[in-house]
Short mmCIF file of C-alpha atoms in Angstrom, two decimals:
data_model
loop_
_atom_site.label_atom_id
_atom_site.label_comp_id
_atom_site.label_asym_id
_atom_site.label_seq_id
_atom_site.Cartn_x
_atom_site.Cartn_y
_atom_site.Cartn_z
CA UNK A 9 131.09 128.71 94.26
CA UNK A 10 131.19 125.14 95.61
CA UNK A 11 129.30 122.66 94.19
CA UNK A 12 127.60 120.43 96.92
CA UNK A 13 125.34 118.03 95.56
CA UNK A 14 127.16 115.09 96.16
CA UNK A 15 127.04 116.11 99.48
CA UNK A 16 123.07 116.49 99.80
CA UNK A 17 122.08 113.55 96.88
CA UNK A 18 123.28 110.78 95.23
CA UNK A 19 121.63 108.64 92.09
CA UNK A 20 124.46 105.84 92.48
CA UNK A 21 123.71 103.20 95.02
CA UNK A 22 126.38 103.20 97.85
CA UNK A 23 127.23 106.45 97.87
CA UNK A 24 126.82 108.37 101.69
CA UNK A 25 125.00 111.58 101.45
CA UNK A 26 122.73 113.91 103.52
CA UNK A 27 119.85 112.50 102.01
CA UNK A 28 120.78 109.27 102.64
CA UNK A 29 121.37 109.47 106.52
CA UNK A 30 118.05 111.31 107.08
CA UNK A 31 115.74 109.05 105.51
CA UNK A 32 113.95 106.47 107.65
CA UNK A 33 115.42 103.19 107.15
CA UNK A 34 112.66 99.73 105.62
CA UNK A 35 113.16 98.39 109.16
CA UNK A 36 111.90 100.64 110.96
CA UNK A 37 109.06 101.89 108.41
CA UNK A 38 108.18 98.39 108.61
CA UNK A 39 108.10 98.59 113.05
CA UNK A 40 106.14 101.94 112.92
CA UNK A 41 103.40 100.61 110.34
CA UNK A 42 102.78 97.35 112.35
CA UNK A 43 102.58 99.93 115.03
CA UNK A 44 99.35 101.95 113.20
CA UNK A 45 97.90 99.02 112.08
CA UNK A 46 97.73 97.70 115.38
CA UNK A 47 95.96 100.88 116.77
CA UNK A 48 93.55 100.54 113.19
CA UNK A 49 92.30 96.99 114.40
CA UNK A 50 91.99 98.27 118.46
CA UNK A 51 89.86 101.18 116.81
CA UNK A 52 87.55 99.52 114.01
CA UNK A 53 86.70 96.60 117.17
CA UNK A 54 85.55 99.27 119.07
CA UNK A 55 83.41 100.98 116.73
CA UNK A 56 81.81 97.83 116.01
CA UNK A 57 79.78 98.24 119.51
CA UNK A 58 78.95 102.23 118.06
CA UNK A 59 75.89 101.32 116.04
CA UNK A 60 74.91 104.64 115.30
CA UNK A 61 78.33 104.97 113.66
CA UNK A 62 79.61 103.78 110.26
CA UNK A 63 83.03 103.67 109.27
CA UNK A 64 85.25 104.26 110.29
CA UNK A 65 87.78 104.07 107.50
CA UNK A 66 91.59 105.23 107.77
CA UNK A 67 93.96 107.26 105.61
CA UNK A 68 97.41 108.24 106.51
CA UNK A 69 98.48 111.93 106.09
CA UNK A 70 101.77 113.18 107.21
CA UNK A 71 105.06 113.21 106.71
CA UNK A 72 104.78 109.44 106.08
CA UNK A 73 101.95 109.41 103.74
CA UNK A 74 104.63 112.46 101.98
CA UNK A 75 107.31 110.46 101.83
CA UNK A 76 108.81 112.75 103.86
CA UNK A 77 109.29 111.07 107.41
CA UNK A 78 112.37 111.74 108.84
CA UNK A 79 114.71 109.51 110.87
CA UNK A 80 115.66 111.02 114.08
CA UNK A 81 118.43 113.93 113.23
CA UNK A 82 118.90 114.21 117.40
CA UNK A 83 119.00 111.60 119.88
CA UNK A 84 115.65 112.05 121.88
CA UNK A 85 113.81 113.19 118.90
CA UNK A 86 110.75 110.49 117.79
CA UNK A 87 109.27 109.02 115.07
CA UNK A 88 105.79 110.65 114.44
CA UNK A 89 102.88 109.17 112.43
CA UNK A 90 99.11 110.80 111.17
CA UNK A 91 96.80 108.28 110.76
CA UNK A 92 93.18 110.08 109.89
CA UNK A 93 90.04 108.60 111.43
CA UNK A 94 87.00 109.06 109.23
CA UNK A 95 83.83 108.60 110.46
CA UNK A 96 81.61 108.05 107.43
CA UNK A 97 78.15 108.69 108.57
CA UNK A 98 76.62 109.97 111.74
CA UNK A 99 73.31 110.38 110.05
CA UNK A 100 71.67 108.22 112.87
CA UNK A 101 72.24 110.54 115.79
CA UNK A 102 69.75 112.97 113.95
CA UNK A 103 69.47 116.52 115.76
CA UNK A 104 72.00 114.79 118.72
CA UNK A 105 75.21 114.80 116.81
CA UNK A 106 78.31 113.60 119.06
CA UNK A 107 80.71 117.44 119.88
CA UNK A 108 84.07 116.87 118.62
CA UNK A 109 85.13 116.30 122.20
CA UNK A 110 82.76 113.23 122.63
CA UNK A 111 84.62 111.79 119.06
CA UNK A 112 88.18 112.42 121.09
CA UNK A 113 86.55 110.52 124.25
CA UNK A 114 85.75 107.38 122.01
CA UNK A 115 89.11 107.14 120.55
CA UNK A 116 90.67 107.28 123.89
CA UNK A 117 88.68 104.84 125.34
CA UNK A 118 89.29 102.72 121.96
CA UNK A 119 92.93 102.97 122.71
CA UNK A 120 93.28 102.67 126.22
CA UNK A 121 95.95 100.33 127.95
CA UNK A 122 97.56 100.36 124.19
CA UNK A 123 100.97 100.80 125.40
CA UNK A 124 102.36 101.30 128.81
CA UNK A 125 102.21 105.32 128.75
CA UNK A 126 98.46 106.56 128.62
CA UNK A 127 97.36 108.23 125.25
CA UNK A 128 97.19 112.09 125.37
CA UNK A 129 94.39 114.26 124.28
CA UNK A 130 95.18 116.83 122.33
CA UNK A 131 93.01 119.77 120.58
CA UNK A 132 93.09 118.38 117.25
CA UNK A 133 93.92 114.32 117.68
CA UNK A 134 94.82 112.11 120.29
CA UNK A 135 98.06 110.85 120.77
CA UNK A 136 99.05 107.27 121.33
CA UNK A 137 102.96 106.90 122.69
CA UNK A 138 105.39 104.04 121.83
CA UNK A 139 107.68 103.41 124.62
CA UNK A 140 109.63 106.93 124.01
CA UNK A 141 110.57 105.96 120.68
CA UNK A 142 107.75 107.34 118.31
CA UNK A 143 103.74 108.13 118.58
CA UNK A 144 101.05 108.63 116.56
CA UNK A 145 98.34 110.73 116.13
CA UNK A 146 95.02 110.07 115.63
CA UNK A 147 92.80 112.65 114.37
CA UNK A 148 89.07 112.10 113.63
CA UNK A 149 87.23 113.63 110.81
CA UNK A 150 83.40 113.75 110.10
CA UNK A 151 82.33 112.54 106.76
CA UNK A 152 79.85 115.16 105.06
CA UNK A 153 79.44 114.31 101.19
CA UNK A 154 81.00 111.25 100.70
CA UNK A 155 84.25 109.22 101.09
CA UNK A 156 85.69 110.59 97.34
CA UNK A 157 84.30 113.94 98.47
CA UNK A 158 85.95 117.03 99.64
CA UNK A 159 83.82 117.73 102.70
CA UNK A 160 85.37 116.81 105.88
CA UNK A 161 85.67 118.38 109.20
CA UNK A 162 88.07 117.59 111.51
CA UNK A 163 86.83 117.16 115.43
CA UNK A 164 88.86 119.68 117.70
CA UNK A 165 88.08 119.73 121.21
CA UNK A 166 87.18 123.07 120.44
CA UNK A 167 85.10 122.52 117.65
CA UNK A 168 84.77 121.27 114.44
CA UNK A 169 86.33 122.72 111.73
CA UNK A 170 86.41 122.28 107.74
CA UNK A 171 89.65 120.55 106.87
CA UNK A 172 91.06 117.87 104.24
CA UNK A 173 94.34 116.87 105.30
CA UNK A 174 93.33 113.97 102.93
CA UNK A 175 93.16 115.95 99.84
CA UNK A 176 96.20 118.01 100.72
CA UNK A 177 98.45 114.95 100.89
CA UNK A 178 96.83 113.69 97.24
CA UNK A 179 98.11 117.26 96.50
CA UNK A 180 101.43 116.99 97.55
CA UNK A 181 101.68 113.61 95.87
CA UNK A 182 100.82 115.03 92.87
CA UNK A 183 103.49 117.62 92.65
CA UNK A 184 106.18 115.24 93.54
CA UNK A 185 105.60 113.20 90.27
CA UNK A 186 105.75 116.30 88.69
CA UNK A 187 108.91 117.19 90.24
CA UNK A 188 110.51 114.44 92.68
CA UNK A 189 113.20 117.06 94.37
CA UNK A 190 110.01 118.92 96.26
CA UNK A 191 110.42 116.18 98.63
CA UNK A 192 114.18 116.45 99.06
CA UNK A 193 113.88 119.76 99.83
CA UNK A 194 111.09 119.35 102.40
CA UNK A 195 113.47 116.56 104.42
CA UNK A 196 116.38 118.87 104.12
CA UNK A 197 114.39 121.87 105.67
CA UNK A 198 112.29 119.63 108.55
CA UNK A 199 115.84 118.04 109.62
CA UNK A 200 117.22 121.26 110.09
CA UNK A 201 114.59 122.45 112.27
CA UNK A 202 114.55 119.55 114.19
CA UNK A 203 118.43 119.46 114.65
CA UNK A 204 117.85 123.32 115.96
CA UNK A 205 115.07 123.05 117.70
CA UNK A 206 116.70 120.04 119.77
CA UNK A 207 119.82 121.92 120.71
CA UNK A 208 117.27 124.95 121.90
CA UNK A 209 114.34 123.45 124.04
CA UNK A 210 115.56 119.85 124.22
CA UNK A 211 114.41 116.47 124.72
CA UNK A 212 111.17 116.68 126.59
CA UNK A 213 109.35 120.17 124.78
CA UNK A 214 110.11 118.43 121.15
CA UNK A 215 107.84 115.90 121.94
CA UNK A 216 105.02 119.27 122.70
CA UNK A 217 105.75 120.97 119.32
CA UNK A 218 103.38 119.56 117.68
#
Protein backbone atom coordinates (compact mmCIF):
# COMPACT_ATOMS: atom_id res chain seq x y z
CA UNK A 1 0.00 0.00 0.00
CA UNK A 2 1.50 3.42 -0.80
CA UNK A 3 2.73 5.44 1.67
CA UNK A 4 1.63 9.15 1.15
CA UNK A 5 2.57 11.28 3.86
CA UNK A 6 5.06 13.17 2.29
CA UNK A 7 2.54 13.99 0.04
CA UNK A 8 -0.11 15.39 2.67
CA UNK A 9 2.73 16.71 5.56
CA UNK A 10 6.02 17.64 5.98
CA UNK A 11 8.11 18.48 9.45
CA UNK A 12 11.23 19.77 7.29
CA UNK A 13 11.02 23.36 6.23
CA UNK A 14 10.98 23.65 2.35
CA UNK A 15 9.46 20.77 1.54
CA UNK A 16 5.95 21.23 -0.89
CA UNK A 17 3.08 19.29 0.41
CA UNK A 18 -0.77 19.33 0.51
CA UNK A 19 -0.72 20.85 3.71
CA UNK A 20 1.44 23.33 2.78
CA UNK A 21 -0.47 24.78 -0.32
CA UNK A 22 -3.79 24.91 1.60
CA UNK A 23 -2.86 26.84 4.47
CA UNK A 24 -3.47 30.59 4.44
CA UNK A 25 -0.35 32.36 3.91
CA UNK A 26 1.04 35.44 7.15
CA UNK A 27 0.20 37.98 4.43
CA UNK A 28 -2.88 37.56 3.98
CA UNK A 29 -3.86 36.47 7.72
CA UNK A 30 -2.32 39.67 8.41
CA UNK A 31 -4.93 41.65 5.41
CA UNK A 32 -8.02 39.72 6.74
CA UNK A 33 -7.35 40.61 10.56
CA UNK A 34 -6.81 44.38 9.81
CA UNK A 35 -9.98 43.69 7.98
CA UNK A 36 -12.04 42.50 11.47
CA UNK A 37 -10.46 44.84 13.45
CA UNK A 38 -11.56 47.51 11.37
CA UNK A 39 -15.27 46.36 11.52
CA UNK A 40 -14.47 45.86 15.74
CA UNK A 41 -13.66 49.73 16.02
CA UNK A 42 -16.86 50.77 13.38
CA UNK A 43 -18.94 48.52 15.90
CA UNK A 44 -17.70 49.41 19.59
CA UNK A 45 -18.13 53.54 18.19
CA UNK A 46 -21.46 52.78 17.57
CA UNK A 47 -22.44 51.16 20.63
CA UNK A 48 -21.03 53.93 22.47
CA UNK A 49 -24.35 56.06 21.51
CA UNK A 50 -26.47 52.55 22.88
CA UNK A 51 -26.53 53.50 26.54
CA UNK A 52 -28.72 50.91 27.58
CA UNK A 53 -26.08 48.54 26.20
CA UNK A 54 -22.76 47.36 27.68
CA UNK A 55 -20.21 45.64 25.89
CA UNK A 56 -19.87 44.79 23.55
CA UNK A 57 -16.78 42.63 23.64
CA UNK A 58 -15.47 40.36 20.63
CA UNK A 59 -14.18 36.80 20.28
CA UNK A 60 -13.32 35.11 17.11
CA UNK A 61 -14.75 31.58 16.42
CA UNK A 62 -14.25 29.85 13.20
CA UNK A 63 -12.13 28.30 11.16
CA UNK A 64 -9.63 31.08 12.00
CA UNK A 65 -9.94 31.10 15.66
CA UNK A 66 -9.31 26.81 14.76
CA UNK A 67 -6.49 27.27 13.04
CA UNK A 68 -8.15 25.84 10.43
CA UNK A 69 -8.80 28.67 7.73
CA UNK A 70 -8.25 27.61 4.48
CA UNK A 71 -6.68 29.43 1.51
CA UNK A 72 -8.82 29.39 -1.46
CA UNK A 73 -8.56 25.61 -3.04
CA UNK A 74 -10.76 27.19 -6.27
CA UNK A 75 -10.46 30.39 -7.90
CA UNK A 76 -13.74 32.29 -6.87
CA UNK A 77 -13.85 30.70 -3.56
CA UNK A 78 -13.32 33.49 -0.43
CA UNK A 79 -11.77 33.93 2.59
CA UNK A 80 -14.40 33.71 5.46
CA UNK A 81 -14.04 35.06 9.04
CA UNK A 82 -16.49 34.65 12.54
CA UNK A 83 -16.03 37.34 14.64
CA UNK A 84 -18.71 36.92 17.75
CA UNK A 85 -20.43 40.04 19.06
CA UNK A 86 -21.23 39.83 22.74
CA UNK A 87 -23.43 42.01 24.22
CA UNK A 88 -22.68 41.87 27.94
CA UNK A 89 -25.66 43.26 29.63
CA UNK A 90 -29.07 44.35 28.49
CA UNK A 91 -30.27 44.52 32.02
CA UNK A 92 -31.42 48.20 31.39
CA UNK A 93 -34.13 47.54 28.85
CA UNK A 94 -36.02 45.73 31.78
CA UNK A 95 -39.34 43.90 30.54
CA UNK A 96 -38.48 45.67 26.77
CA UNK A 97 -35.61 43.51 25.76
CA UNK A 98 -34.35 44.31 22.04
CA UNK A 99 -35.79 40.74 19.52
CA UNK A 100 -32.84 39.27 17.98
CA UNK A 101 -33.86 41.01 14.79
CA UNK A 102 -33.56 44.56 16.38
CA UNK A 103 -29.66 43.27 17.56
CA UNK A 104 -29.13 42.35 13.56
CA UNK A 105 -30.63 45.99 12.66
CA UNK A 106 -27.93 47.71 14.96
CA UNK A 107 -25.08 45.89 13.54
CA UNK A 108 -26.11 46.76 10.11
CA UNK A 109 -26.54 50.15 10.69
CA UNK A 110 -23.04 49.98 12.69
CA UNK A 111 -21.53 48.72 9.52
CA UNK A 112 -23.08 50.49 6.87
CA UNK A 113 -21.09 52.10 3.88
CA UNK A 114 -18.12 49.67 5.29
CA UNK A 115 -17.12 48.57 1.97
CA UNK A 116 -18.51 49.25 -1.41
CA UNK A 117 -21.02 46.11 -1.48
CA UNK A 118 -23.85 46.54 1.25
CA UNK A 119 -23.64 44.04 4.28
CA UNK A 120 -26.17 41.13 4.10
CA UNK A 121 -28.49 39.99 6.76
CA UNK A 122 -28.54 36.73 7.39
CA UNK A 123 -30.62 34.43 10.00
CA UNK A 124 -27.88 33.91 12.30
CA UNK A 125 -25.17 37.00 11.63
CA UNK A 126 -24.74 39.62 9.31
CA UNK A 127 -22.39 39.58 6.70
CA UNK A 128 -19.94 42.28 5.79
CA UNK A 129 -18.24 41.69 2.05
CA UNK A 130 -14.63 42.59 1.04
CA UNK A 131 -14.49 43.52 -2.50
CA UNK A 132 -15.19 39.69 -3.69
CA UNK A 133 -12.24 38.50 -2.03
CA UNK A 134 -13.38 37.39 1.57
CA UNK A 135 -16.29 38.46 4.24
CA UNK A 136 -17.02 38.16 7.55
CA UNK A 137 -19.61 37.36 9.70
CA UNK A 138 -20.81 38.94 12.48
CA UNK A 139 -22.97 37.17 14.81
CA UNK A 140 -24.33 38.71 18.06
CA UNK A 141 -24.77 36.88 21.24
CA UNK A 142 -26.63 37.94 24.50
CA UNK A 143 -24.66 37.73 27.63
CA UNK A 144 -26.74 35.82 30.44
CA UNK A 145 -24.32 34.82 33.45
CA UNK A 146 -21.29 36.39 32.83
CA UNK A 147 -18.42 36.91 30.32
CA UNK A 148 -16.37 33.48 31.77
CA UNK A 149 -19.84 31.92 31.82
CA UNK A 150 -21.44 29.39 29.65
CA UNK A 151 -24.76 31.13 29.05
CA UNK A 152 -25.07 32.76 25.79
CA UNK A 153 -27.67 32.98 23.21
CA UNK A 154 -27.10 33.76 19.93
CA UNK A 155 -29.70 36.45 18.15
CA UNK A 156 -31.34 34.75 14.98
CA UNK A 157 -33.74 36.68 13.14
CA UNK A 158 -35.88 34.04 14.14
CA UNK A 159 -35.18 33.96 17.59
CA UNK A 160 -32.84 33.55 20.11
CA UNK A 161 -31.36 30.51 20.75
CA UNK A 162 -28.85 28.92 23.46
CA UNK A 163 -25.47 28.61 21.81
CA UNK A 164 -21.58 28.92 22.74
CA UNK A 165 -19.68 28.94 19.69
CA UNK A 166 -17.18 30.49 22.21
CA UNK A 167 -16.79 27.52 24.34
CA UNK A 168 -16.81 25.13 21.43
CA UNK A 169 -13.75 26.74 19.85
CA UNK A 170 -11.90 26.63 23.60
CA UNK A 171 -12.95 22.97 22.99
CA UNK A 172 -11.47 22.38 19.87
CA UNK A 173 -8.34 24.16 21.03
CA UNK A 174 -8.04 21.95 23.64
CA UNK A 175 -8.00 18.75 21.71
CA UNK A 176 -5.50 20.00 19.28
CA UNK A 177 -2.79 20.28 22.07
CA UNK A 178 -3.73 17.03 22.87
CA UNK A 179 -3.33 15.83 19.46
CA UNK A 180 -2.08 18.53 16.78
CA UNK A 181 -3.09 16.22 13.53
CA UNK A 182 -7.07 16.89 14.44
CA UNK A 183 -6.46 20.02 12.66
CA UNK A 184 -4.73 18.54 9.63
CA UNK A 185 -7.36 16.43 9.13
CA UNK A 186 -10.10 19.06 9.41
CA UNK A 187 -8.15 21.29 6.45
CA UNK A 188 -7.75 18.19 4.42
CA UNK A 189 -11.57 17.33 4.63
CA UNK A 190 -12.97 21.29 4.30
CA UNK A 191 -10.57 21.67 1.09
CA UNK A 192 -12.02 18.81 -0.43
CA UNK A 193 -15.44 19.94 -0.08
CA UNK A 194 -14.73 23.15 -1.20
CA UNK A 195 -12.73 21.93 -4.33
CA UNK A 196 -16.15 19.73 -5.02
CA UNK A 197 -18.51 21.86 -4.19
CA UNK A 198 -16.88 24.57 -6.63
CA UNK A 199 -16.78 22.32 -9.63
CA UNK A 200 -20.74 21.49 -8.77
CA UNK A 201 -22.66 24.84 -8.04
CA UNK A 202 -19.86 27.28 -8.84
CA UNK A 203 -18.72 30.63 -8.17
CA UNK A 204 -21.71 32.63 -7.12
CA UNK A 205 -23.89 29.73 -4.75
CA UNK A 206 -20.39 29.08 -2.70
CA UNK A 207 -20.57 32.34 -1.47
CA UNK A 208 -24.65 31.14 -0.13
CA UNK A 209 -23.42 27.91 1.56
CA UNK A 210 -23.00 29.17 4.49
Amino acid sequence: MANCHDNFFKNREGKDCFEKAITIKESEKDRLIKGRNSLRDKIRDYFKNKEKVKGPKFHGQGSYSMKTLLSPVAKGIEYDLDDGIYIIDLTEYDDDLPSPATIHQWILEAVQDHTSTPPVDKDACVRVIYKNDYHIDLPAYKVNAGWYGDNYELARKSGWERASAKNITKWFNDKAKESPQIRRIVKYAKAWRDYRLYKKIGRASCRERV
